[in-house]
Coordinates of C-alpha atoms in Angstrom, one line a residue:
M1 CA 133.0 116.4 109.8
F2 CA 129.7 115.9 107.9
F3 CA 128.9 115.8 104.2
T4 CA 125.7 116.3 102.3
L5 CA 125.2 113.2 100.1
V6 CA 122.1 114.2 98.2
N7 CA 123.8 113.8 94.8
M8 CA 125.5 110.5 96.0
K9 CA 122.2 108.6 96.2
N10 CA 121.4 105.7 93.8
L11 CA 118.2 103.9 92.9
K12 CA 118.2 100.4 94.3
L13 CA 115.8 97.9 92.7
L14 CA 113.8 96.3 95.4
K15 CA 111.7 94.0 93.2
A16 CA 110.8 93.4 89.6
Q17 CA 107.8 91.5 88.3
Q18 CA 106.8 90.5 84.8
E19 CA 103.4 89.0 83.7
S20 CA 102.1 88.0 80.3
A21 CA 98.6 89.4 79.7
I22 CA 96.9 90.3 76.5
A23 CA 97.8 92.8 73.8
A24 CA 95.4 95.8 74.1
D25 CA 95.3 99.6 74.3
N26 CA 95.7 100.7 77.9
F27 CA 95.8 99.6 81.5
C28 CA 95.4 100.7 85.2
I29 CA 96.0 99.1 88.6
D30 CA 93.8 99.6 91.7
I31 CA 94.8 100.0 95.3
D32 CA 94.8 96.2 95.8
K33 CA 97.1 95.8 92.8
N34 CA 94.4 94.3 90.6
V35 CA 95.3 94.9 87.0
Y36 CA 92.7 96.1 84.4
I37 CA 93.4 96.1 80.7
G38 CA 91.2 97.8 78.1
S39 CA 90.9 97.0 74.4
S40 CA 88.6 98.5 71.8
K41 CA 85.7 96.2 72.7
T42 CA 86.4 94.6 76.0
L43 CA 87.7 95.3 79.5
Y44 CA 89.8 92.6 81.1
T45 CA 91.3 91.8 84.5
I46 CA 94.1 89.5 85.6
E47 CA 93.1 86.9 88.2
K48 CA 95.7 87.1 91.0
S49 CA 96.1 83.4 91.8
S50 CA 96.0 81.8 88.4
K51 CA 97.3 84.9 86.4
E52 CA 94.5 84.2 83.9
V53 CA 93.1 87.1 81.8
I54 CA 89.3 87.3 82.5
P55 CA 86.8 89.5 80.6
C56 CA 85.0 92.0 82.8
G57 CA 82.5 93.2 80.2
E58 CA 82.0 94.7 76.8
L59 CA 82.7 98.3 75.9
V60 CA 79.7 98.9 73.6
S61 CA 78.9 102.4 72.5
E62 CA 75.3 103.4 72.9
V63 CA 75.6 106.2 70.4
V64 CA 77.7 105.3 67.4
E65 CA 79.7 102.2 66.3
N66 CA 83.3 103.1 65.4
S67 CA 85.6 100.2 64.3
N68 CA 88.7 102.4 64.7
S69 CA 88.0 103.3 68.3
Y70 CA 90.6 102.4 71.0
V71 CA 91.0 103.1 74.7
I72 CA 92.7 106.5 75.1
G73 CA 93.1 106.2 78.8
M74 CA 92.2 104.4 82.0
E75 CA 92.3 105.4 85.7
F76 CA 91.2 103.8 89.0
L77 CA 88.9 106.1 91.0
F78 CA 89.7 105.2 94.6
E79 CA 86.8 107.1 96.2
S80 CA 84.0 105.3 94.3
M81 CA 86.0 102.1 93.6
N82 CA 85.4 102.4 89.9
V83 CA 87.6 102.0 86.8
F84 CA 87.2 105.0 84.4
V85 CA 87.7 104.2 80.7
A86 CA 87.8 106.8 77.9
T87 CA 87.8 105.8 74.2
S88 CA 89.0 107.7 71.1
A89 CA 85.4 107.6 69.7
G90 CA 84.2 109.7 72.7
D91 CA 82.7 107.1 75.0
L92 CA 83.1 107.3 78.8
Y93 CA 82.6 104.2 80.9
L94 CA 82.7 103.3 84.6
Y95 CA 83.4 99.7 85.8
N96 CA 82.3 99.1 89.3
V97 CA 84.8 96.8 91.0
D98 CA 82.4 95.6 93.7
E99 CA 79.3 95.0 91.5
Q100 CA 81.4 94.0 88.4
M101 CA 79.2 96.1 86.1
I102 CA 80.1 98.4 83.2
S103 CA 78.0 101.5 82.6
S104 CA 78.2 104.3 80.1
V105 CA 78.5 107.8 81.7
G106 CA 79.0 110.1 78.8
F107 CA 79.8 110.7 75.1
V108 CA 81.8 113.4 73.3
E109 CA 80.7 113.7 69.6
T110 CA 84.1 115.0 68.4
G111 CA 86.0 112.2 70.0
I112 CA 88.6 112.2 72.8
E113 CA 92.3 112.6 72.3
G114 CA 93.4 112.7 75.9
F115 CA 92.3 113.4 79.5
G116 CA 93.8 114.3 82.9
S117 CA 92.7 114.6 86.5
P118 CA 95.0 115.8 89.4
D119 CA 92.9 114.6 92.4
Q120 CA 89.9 113.0 90.7
E121 CA 87.7 116.0 91.7
F122 CA 87.9 117.6 88.2
L123 CA 88.4 116.0 84.8
V124 CA 89.7 117.7 81.7
L125 CA 88.9 116.1 78.3
L126 CA 90.8 117.0 75.1
T127 CA 88.6 116.5 72.1
G128 CA 89.3 115.8 68.4
E129 CA 88.5 119.4 67.5
N130 CA 91.3 120.9 69.7
T131 CA 89.0 121.9 72.5
L132 CA 89.1 121.1 76.2
I133 CA 86.1 120.3 78.4
L134 CA 86.3 120.8 82.2
M135 CA 84.0 118.4 84.0
T136 CA 83.1 117.5 87.6
K137 CA 83.7 114.0 89.1
E138 CA 80.0 113.4 88.3
F139 CA 80.8 114.0 84.6
D140 CA 78.9 117.3 84.4
A141 CA 80.4 119.7 82.0
I142 CA 81.5 123.1 83.5
T143 CA 83.1 124.9 80.6
E144 CA 84.5 124.3 77.1
K145 CA 87.5 126.2 75.7
N146 CA 89.4 126.3 72.5
L147 CA 93.0 125.0 72.8
C148 CA 94.4 126.9 69.8
T149 CA 93.8 130.6 70.6
D150 CA 95.7 133.8 69.7
E151 CA 95.4 135.1 73.3
F152 CA 98.5 134.9 75.5
G153 CA 96.6 134.5 78.7
E154 CA 95.5 136.5 81.8
S155 CA 99.1 136.8 83.1
K156 CA 100.4 138.5 79.9
P157 CA 103.4 140.7 80.9
I158 CA 103.1 144.4 80.6
N159 CA 105.6 146.1 78.3
V160 CA 106.4 149.7 79.4
G161 CA 109.1 150.2 76.8
W162 CA 112.2 150.1 79.0
G163 CA 115.0 148.2 77.2
S164 CA 112.9 147.5 74.1
K165 CA 114.5 147.4 70.6
T166 CA 112.7 150.7 69.7
T167 CA 114.5 152.6 72.5
Q168 CA 118.0 151.2 72.0
F169 CA 120.9 152.7 70.0
H170 CA 121.8 150.4 67.0
G171 CA 124.9 152.2 65.7
S172 CA 125.7 151.5 62.0
E173 CA 122.7 149.1 61.7
G174 CA 120.5 152.2 61.4
K175 CA 116.9 152.8 62.4
E176 CA 115.6 149.8 60.6
A177 CA 117.1 147.6 63.3
A178 CA 114.8 149.1 65.8
H179 CA 111.8 147.4 64.2
V180 CA 111.0 144.0 65.5
K181 CA 111.0 141.5 62.6
Q182 CA 108.2 139.0 62.6
K183 CA 109.3 135.4 62.6
E184 CA 107.8 132.8 60.3
P185 CA 105.8 130.2 62.2
H186 CA 107.6 126.9 62.6
Q187 CA 105.6 123.9 61.3
A188 CA 105.2 120.8 63.4
L189 CA 107.5 117.9 62.8
S190 CA 106.5 115.6 59.9
Y191 CA 106.1 112.6 62.2
D192 CA 104.0 114.6 64.8
D193 CA 100.6 112.9 65.3
R194 CA 99.1 116.4 65.9
K195 CA 97.1 115.2 68.9
P196 CA 96.9 117.4 72.0
R197 CA 98.5 116.4 75.3
I198 CA 97.8 117.3 78.9
S199 CA 99.7 117.2 82.2
W200 CA 98.6 118.5 85.6
R201 CA 100.9 120.1 88.2
K202 CA 101.0 117.9 91.3
D203 CA 99.0 120.3 93.5
G204 CA 96.2 120.5 90.9
E205 CA 96.4 124.3 90.6
Y206 CA 97.5 124.4 87.0
F207 CA 97.7 122.1 84.0
V208 CA 99.6 122.4 80.7
T209 CA 98.4 121.5 77.2
S210 CA 100.4 120.9 74.1
S211 CA 98.6 121.4 70.7
V212 CA 99.3 122.1 67.1
D213 CA 97.6 125.0 65.2
Q214 CA 100.0 126.7 62.8
Q215 CA 102.8 125.6 65.2
K216 CA 103.2 123.6 68.3
L217 CA 102.8 125.6 71.5
L218 CA 102.4 124.9 75.2
R219 CA 99.6 126.7 77.1
I220 CA 99.3 126.8 80.9
W221 CA 95.8 126.9 82.4
S222 CA 94.4 127.4 85.9
Q223 CA 92.3 124.8 87.6
E224 CA 89.2 126.6 86.4
A225 CA 90.4 126.2 82.7
I226 CA 91.4 129.9 82.4
L227 CA 94.4 130.4 80.2
Q228 CA 97.3 132.0 82.1
Y229 CA 100.4 131.7 79.8
T230 CA 101.4 130.7 76.3
S231 CA 104.9 129.4 75.7
E232 CA 107.5 130.9 73.5
V233 CA 107.9 129.3 70.0
V234 CA 110.5 126.5 70.0
E235 CA 111.3 124.7 66.8
G236 CA 111.3 120.9 66.8
L237 CA 109.1 120.5 69.8
E238 CA 107.7 116.9 70.0
E239 CA 104.5 115.4 71.4
P240 CA 105.4 114.4 75.0
V241 CA 104.8 117.0 77.8
C242 CA 105.0 116.4 81.6
W243 CA 104.9 118.7 84.6
R244 CA 107.8 117.9 87.0
P245 CA 106.5 116.6 90.4
L246 CA 108.2 119.5 92.2
G247 CA 106.0 121.8 90.1
N248 CA 108.7 124.3 89.0
L249 CA 109.4 123.0 85.5
I250 CA 107.6 121.5 82.5
A251 CA 109.5 118.8 80.6
C252 CA 109.3 118.4 76.8
S253 CA 111.5 116.7 74.1
Q254 CA 113.0 118.6 71.2
Q255 CA 114.3 117.2 67.9
C256 CA 117.1 119.5 66.6
P257 CA 118.9 119.0 63.2
N258 CA 121.9 117.4 64.9
K259 CA 120.7 116.2 68.3
H260 CA 117.7 115.0 70.3
Q261 CA 117.3 116.5 73.8
I262 CA 115.0 117.1 76.8
I263 CA 114.2 120.7 77.5
F264 CA 112.3 122.5 80.3
F265 CA 109.8 125.4 80.3
E266 CA 108.9 127.5 83.3
K267 CA 105.3 128.1 84.4
N268 CA 105.3 131.4 82.5
G269 CA 106.0 129.6 79.2
L270 CA 109.6 130.7 78.9
R271 CA 112.2 128.1 77.9
H272 CA 114.3 127.3 80.9
V273 CA 117.3 125.1 80.2
V274 CA 118.4 122.0 78.2
A275 CA 118.3 119.1 80.6
E276 CA 120.1 116.3 78.7
E277 CA 120.9 115.2 75.2
L278 CA 119.6 111.7 74.3
C279 CA 121.1 109.0 72.2
D280 CA 118.5 107.5 69.9
N281 CA 118.2 103.9 68.9
P282 CA 115.5 103.2 66.3
I283 CA 115.0 99.6 67.4
D284 CA 114.9 99.7 71.2
F285 CA 112.8 101.7 73.6
H286 CA 114.4 102.9 76.9
V287 CA 112.7 103.8 80.1
M288 CA 115.1 106.2 81.8
L289 CA 115.0 107.5 85.3
W290 CA 116.8 110.8 86.0
T291 CA 117.5 112.9 89.1
S292 CA 119.1 116.2 89.4
S293 CA 121.5 117.7 92.0
N294 CA 123.8 120.7 91.8
Y295 CA 122.5 121.7 88.4
H296 CA 123.5 118.3 86.9
W297 CA 121.2 115.5 85.7
Y298 CA 122.2 112.0 86.7
L299 CA 120.8 109.0 84.8
K300 CA 120.2 106.4 87.5
Q301 CA 118.3 103.6 85.8
K302 CA 117.8 102.6 82.1
L303 CA 115.4 99.8 81.2
L304 CA 115.8 98.4 77.7
L305 CA 112.6 97.0 76.3
S306 CA 112.2 95.8 72.7
I307 CA 109.0 96.9 71.0
S308 CA 107.8 94.9 68.0
T309 CA 105.5 97.6 66.8
P310 CA 106.9 101.2 66.9
Y311 CA 103.4 102.6 66.5
K312 CA 102.4 101.1 69.8
P313 CA 104.9 102.4 72.3
L314 CA 105.3 101.3 75.9
I315 CA 102.9 102.8 78.4
A316 CA 104.6 103.8 81.7
K317 CA 102.7 105.0 84.8
W318 CA 103.9 105.8 88.3
S319 CA 101.8 104.2 91.0
S320 CA 99.3 106.5 92.8
F321 CA 99.4 104.3 96.0
H322 CA 103.0 103.1 96.3
P323 CA 105.9 105.5 96.1
N324 CA 108.8 104.8 93.7
E325 CA 106.8 102.1 92.0
L326 CA 106.5 102.1 88.2
Q327 CA 104.2 100.0 86.0
C328 CA 104.9 99.5 82.3
Y329 CA 102.6 97.9 79.7
N330 CA 103.7 96.7 76.3
Q331 CA 100.8 97.2 73.9
S332 CA 102.3 95.0 71.3
T333 CA 103.0 91.9 73.3
G334 CA 100.7 92.4 76.3
D335 CA 103.6 92.0 78.8
L336 CA 103.1 93.9 82.1
Y337 CA 106.2 95.0 84.1
S338 CA 106.3 96.3 87.7
F339 CA 109.4 97.9 89.3
K340 CA 109.9 99.2 92.8
W341 CA 112.9 101.2 93.8
T342 CA 114.3 102.8 96.9
W343 CA 117.0 105.4 97.4
C344 CA 120.3 104.2 98.9
I345 CA 123.9 105.3 99.4
L346 CA 126.5 102.8 98.2
R347 CA 129.3 103.0 100.8
A348 CA 132.1 100.8 101.9
S349 CA 132.1 99.2 105.4
V350 CA 134.4 100.7 108.0
N351 CA 135.8 97.2 108.7
D352 CA 137.1 96.8 105.2
I353 CA 140.9 96.8 104.6
C354 CA 140.5 99.9 102.5
D355 CA 139.8 102.8 104.9
D356 CA 139.2 105.5 102.3
G357 CA 135.5 106.0 103.3
I358 CA 134.4 105.2 99.7
V359 CA 131.0 106.3 98.5
A360 CA 130.0 105.4 94.9
S361 CA 127.5 107.0 92.6
I362 CA 126.1 106.0 89.3
D363 CA 125.7 108.5 86.4
N364 CA 124.6 106.9 83.1
D365 CA 127.5 104.6 82.0
K366 CA 129.9 106.1 84.6
L367 CA 130.9 104.9 88.1
L368 CA 131.9 107.9 90.3
V369 CA 133.7 107.3 93.6
S370 CA 134.3 109.8 96.4
P371 CA 137.0 108.7 99.0
F372 CA 135.7 110.8 101.9
G373 CA 138.4 109.3 104.2
K374 CA 141.0 111.1 102.1
L375 CA 139.3 114.2 100.9
Y376 CA 137.8 117.2 102.6
R377 CA 135.2 118.0 100.0
D378 CA 133.0 116.0 97.6
T379 CA 135.4 115.2 94.8
K380 CA 134.3 112.4 92.4
L381 CA 136.7 110.1 90.6
L382 CA 135.8 108.5 87.4
I383 CA 136.5 104.9 88.0
F384 CA 134.8 103.2 85.1
K385 CA 133.0 104.1 81.9
K386 CA 131.1 101.7 79.8
D387 CA 132.4 100.7 76.3
S388 CA 135.9 101.9 77.2
S389 CA 139.1 100.1 78.0
A390 CA 140.2 99.8 81.6
L391 CA 141.4 103.1 83.0
S392 CA 145.1 103.3 83.6
S393 CA 146.6 104.5 86.9
E394 CA 147.3 107.9 85.4
D395 CA 143.6 108.4 84.6
C396 CA 142.6 107.9 88.2
K397 CA 145.4 109.5 90.1
I398 CA 144.6 112.8 91.8
V399 CA 146.1 115.0 94.4
S400 CA 144.3 116.9 97.2
L401 CA 145.3 120.0 99.1
H402 CA 146.1 118.9 102.6
G403 CA 147.3 121.6 105.0
N404 CA 150.2 123.4 103.4
G405 CA 151.0 120.7 100.9
F406 CA 149.5 118.0 98.6
K407 CA 148.7 114.4 99.2
G408 CA 148.6 111.7 96.6
I409 CA 145.6 109.3 96.4
K410 CA 146.3 105.7 95.5
P411 CA 144.5 104.9 92.2
Y412 CA 141.7 102.4 92.0
V413 CA 142.2 99.5 89.5
L414 CA 139.4 97.9 87.5
Y415 CA 139.4 94.2 88.6
G416 CA 137.5 92.8 85.6
I417 CA 134.5 92.9 83.3
Y418 CA 132.3 89.8 83.2
N419 CA 129.4 88.5 81.1
I420 CA 126.8 86.6 83.1
Q421 CA 125.7 83.2 82.0
Y422 CA 122.8 81.0 83.4
E423 CA 121.9 77.4 83.8
N424 CA 119.4 76.6 81.0
D425 CA 116.7 79.2 82.1
C426 CA 116.4 82.6 80.4
P427 CA 117.0 85.6 82.8
S428 CA 115.0 88.7 82.8
L429 CA 116.7 91.7 81.4
F430 CA 116.2 93.6 84.7
G431 CA 115.7 90.9 87.3
L432 CA 119.1 91.0 89.0
S433 CA 119.2 92.9 92.2
H434 CA 120.6 92.9 95.8
W435 CA 124.2 92.0 94.9
T436 CA 126.0 90.8 98.1
W437 CA 129.5 89.6 98.8
A438 CA 129.1 86.2 100.6
A439 CA 132.7 85.3 100.9
K440 CA 136.0 86.6 99.5
N441 CA 135.3 85.5 95.9
I442 CA 131.6 84.7 95.9
L443 CA 128.8 87.0 94.9
C444 CA 125.1 86.3 95.6
V445 CA 122.1 88.0 93.9
G446 CA 118.3 87.8 93.8
S447 CA 117.0 87.1 90.3
L448 CA 113.8 86.9 88.3
I449 CA 114.1 84.2 85.7
R450 CA 111.8 83.6 82.7
N451 CA 111.5 80.0 81.7
N452 CA 109.0 78.3 79.4
E453 CA 106.3 78.4 82.0
D454 CA 105.9 81.0 84.8
P455 CA 108.4 83.5 86.1
M456 CA 110.6 82.1 88.9
Y457 CA 112.3 83.9 91.8
C458 CA 115.6 82.5 93.0
I459 CA 119.0 83.3 94.6
L460 CA 122.0 82.9 92.4
S461 CA 125.7 82.7 93.2
F462 CA 128.8 83.5 91.1
D463 CA 132.4 82.5 91.7
I464 CA 134.7 85.4 90.9
P465 CA 138.0 84.3 89.5
S466 CA 141.0 84.8 91.8
E467 CA 142.9 86.5 89.0
S468 CA 141.8 89.8 87.6
S469 CA 140.8 90.1 83.9
E470 CA 140.2 93.2 81.9
L471 CA 138.6 91.2 79.1
N472 CA 135.0 90.2 79.0
S473 CA 135.2 86.9 80.8
Q474 CA 132.2 84.5 81.5
L475 CA 130.6 84.1 84.9
Q476 CA 128.4 81.0 85.3
G477 CA 125.5 81.6 87.6
R478 CA 124.3 78.8 89.9
I479 CA 120.9 78.6 91.5
L480 CA 121.3 78.4 95.3
A481 CA 117.6 78.4 96.2
K482 CA 114.2 79.0 94.7
V483 CA 111.5 81.1 96.4
D484 CA 107.8 81.7 95.7
I485 CA 107.9 85.5 95.9
S486 CA 110.3 88.3 95.2
V487 CA 113.4 89.0 97.2
I488 CA 113.3 92.4 98.8
G489 CA 116.8 92.6 100.2
M490 CA 120.0 90.8 100.9
C491 CA 123.1 91.6 103.0
S492 CA 126.0 89.9 104.8
N493 CA 127.6 90.2 108.2
E494 CA 131.1 91.6 108.8
D495 CA 133.1 88.6 107.7
G496 CA 130.7 87.5 104.9
K497 CA 130.0 84.1 106.4
L498 CA 126.2 84.8 107.0
I499 CA 123.8 86.3 104.5
A500 CA 120.3 87.6 105.4
V501 CA 117.6 87.3 102.8
Q502 CA 114.3 89.3 103.1
L503 CA 111.3 88.2 101.1
E504 CA 108.3 90.3 100.0
D505 CA 106.0 88.8 102.7
G506 CA 108.4 89.9 105.5
K507 CA 110.0 86.5 106.1
V508 CA 113.7 86.5 106.7
F509 CA 116.0 83.7 105.9
Q510 CA 119.8 83.1 106.2
I511 CA 122.5 81.5 104.2
H512 CA 125.8 80.3 105.6
S513 CA 128.7 80.7 103.3
D514 CA 130.1 77.2 104.1
L515 CA 126.9 75.7 102.6
L516 CA 127.2 77.5 99.2
N517 CA 128.8 74.5 97.6
L518 CA 126.0 72.2 98.4
K519 CA 124.0 70.9 95.4
E520 CA 120.7 70.5 97.3
E521 CA 118.8 73.8 97.0
S522 CA 116.6 73.2 100.0
S523 CA 119.7 72.8 102.3
V524 CA 121.1 76.3 101.7
L525 CA 118.2 78.6 102.7
K526 CA 117.3 78.4 106.4
P527 CA 114.7 80.5 108.4
W528 CA 116.2 83.2 110.6
V529 CA 115.5 81.9 114.1
M530 CA 115.3 84.5 117.0
D531 CA 116.2 84.0 120.6
N532 CA 112.6 82.9 121.4
D533 CA 113.0 80.0 118.8
K534 CA 110.5 81.7 116.5
N535 CA 111.1 82.4 112.8
L536 CA 111.7 86.1 112.1
V537 CA 108.8 87.7 110.2
L538 CA 109.0 91.5 109.8
P539 CA 105.8 93.5 110.4
Q540 CA 107.0 96.2 107.9
T541 CA 109.1 96.0 104.8
C542 CA 112.7 97.1 105.4
P543 CA 114.4 98.3 102.1
T544 CA 117.6 99.1 104.1
M545 CA 118.9 96.1 106.0
S546 CA 122.1 94.9 107.7
V547 CA 123.4 92.2 110.0
L548 CA 124.4 93.6 113.4
T549 CA 126.9 91.5 115.3
I550 CA 127.0 92.0 119.1
S551 CA 129.2 89.8 121.3
G552 CA 129.6 87.3 118.5
K553 CA 125.8 86.9 117.9
D554 CA 124.1 88.1 114.7
Y555 CA 120.9 90.2 114.7
F556 CA 118.8 91.4 111.8
L557 CA 118.8 95.3 111.6
G558 CA 116.4 97.0 109.2
L559 CA 115.0 100.4 108.4
S560 CA 111.4 100.4 107.2
E561 CA 109.7 102.8 104.8
K562 CA 107.8 104.2 107.8
Y563 CA 111.2 105.2 109.4
N564 CA 111.2 102.5 112.1
L565 CA 114.5 100.9 113.0
F566 CA 114.0 97.2 113.7
C567 CA 116.2 94.8 115.5
N568 CA 114.8 91.4 114.6
D569 CA 111.0 92.0 114.8
Y570 CA 110.7 94.9 117.3
I571 CA 111.3 98.6 117.0
I572 CA 114.4 100.0 118.8
L573 CA 114.1 103.5 117.3
S574 CA 111.2 105.4 115.8
G575 CA 111.6 108.3 113.4
C576 CA 114.9 107.0 112.2
T577 CA 116.0 108.3 108.7
S578 CA 119.3 106.5 108.4
Y579 CA 121.9 104.5 110.3
F580 CA 125.5 103.3 110.0
I581 CA 127.2 100.4 111.8
E582 CA 130.7 101.3 113.2
K583 CA 133.1 99.0 114.9
D584 CA 131.9 99.7 118.4
F585 CA 128.8 101.9 117.9
L586 CA 125.6 102.2 116.0
L587 CA 125.0 105.7 114.6
A588 CA 121.5 106.7 113.6
T589 CA 119.9 110.0 112.4
T590 CA 116.3 111.0 113.2
A591 CA 113.6 113.1 111.6
S592 CA 114.4 115.9 114.2
N593 CA 117.8 116.3 112.6
V594 CA 119.6 114.6 115.5
I595 CA 122.4 112.0 115.2
K596 CA 122.4 109.4 118.0
C597 CA 125.3 107.1 119.0
F598 CA 124.6 103.8 120.7
S599 CA 127.2 101.6 122.2
K600 CA 127.3 97.9 121.1
K601 CA 128.6 97.0 124.6
F602 CA 126.0 98.8 126.8
D603 CA 123.0 100.4 125.0
L604 CA 122.1 97.8 122.4
P605 CA 122.5 94.6 124.5
D606 CA 120.2 96.1 127.2
A607 CA 117.6 97.2 124.6
I608 CA 117.7 93.8 122.8
A609 CA 117.3 91.9 126.1
K610 CA 114.3 93.9 127.2
K611 CA 112.9 94.3 123.7
R612 CA 112.4 98.0 124.1
S613 CA 113.1 101.2 122.2
I614 CA 116.3 103.1 122.8
I615 CA 115.3 106.4 124.3
Y616 CA 117.8 109.2 124.9

């Protein structure tokens, strides 16, 4: 029996980085991960080795001097290897990375409020007079349009009168009810900055603008800057607007009298559905990552970042070169954050004492568990909810239809809630990842720690008390080993006596559980030595990894982002999309929608000995 686990996936944090730069207006990152930061007068870069902030050049206007000017946006142009900079005063600059020269390429007299480019072939500028300018990549103007127009657009629907109010029977309301009453225009919110916004659809065929005339409206334009649709009037619409990557919906935020929510518009401008209600906190800023499945929105990650100046919010950008990588810049403090995630399914091992086939899913502050070994459909049990007392047995107990009767499911019990403590150093708020059971009561985790000097990457261990506790007990973390770069993944073998650790540069190390009590950090982390006495270095990063035990010997098993399944440092299966280790077999799915089963006794030993791919 097979199940579709699309809505069971979770975001696993592969790595997190934090750098202290300089407080400025905007930033961008090139294909080599060089960071460029723009202020009102100067363009900076961060030197990779020393992490020192170095000036690249001055942003001096050749037309007019404006002391209130700031960098409205920056983007790296990968075709010409230039950094594009636009200022609110209307200046356009290019910084050549190879020649390290800044040149002025244009000026807009009315100032610039925003810009957008889908594929760097066209550029749309939003000016201070609510107009848009369509330009080529050589910065030649093609056309200029007014953002606030009374026209609906070229795709205005045709009304033939069928079903309209004038043709309907209104009963006791009388003929006056047949006349359409004109609604008063809704004024923009008092805190609205009244600046236009723009967002392109991923394929570059359309873009949407948000602007305020008498009221705030969305307008959908074609690639040639021809107006297609105008949205319906929605009261309380806020500034942010973004086209969903799938291209089917446009996301906005709405402030209602009693709630704050995310809403969607369709391409034709009609309001679609309310996505989710938000809980506001006036002090903290959250970066939230949502995904949808079966018409439900799941909150998978929430990053809490304190902003000292509310008028300078956090700037968040998805990487154009690395999937699932997010860069954030704090304008107030100059801190630069980088996160990289991968999708994973949290499932219990088949060798565990519990044979319920447990798959866990995270939704905001709730932990949902599906025991597929006991159920015949995807039924989620609410196991834990944040800020609530431990759930009793009656809260978790369910029954499932089984043949002609019912079958009781043993309830899951919350073992304990613990507060994590550290040795002297200050942990990053989001630097804990790759939680791994090392032994029966020992947990290991990769960590990013902020001390008084530079960020430090290390591996921590926690001793879980043998007795459960529903109160907030303390867990003291102990540093097992320090590493120079980020930890990409950790996993243990079947009995938890061996832990594999993968670093960002591809090197793989191992930790034996019987060495966890040693005080010397250098004695714990050992290189993973293969049969040829060479240290294991992976040619590709493997976000999904396991320890495969065959005839009492442990091998590293990893699935790369390029869908190659590695056993140690060689590929045993190409086009692999997922795998699962069973007691006597290795199961793997391929891109051709085929599931393959390999025996641990015959197929895998032969492939490992000959270092060849498994071909069926």
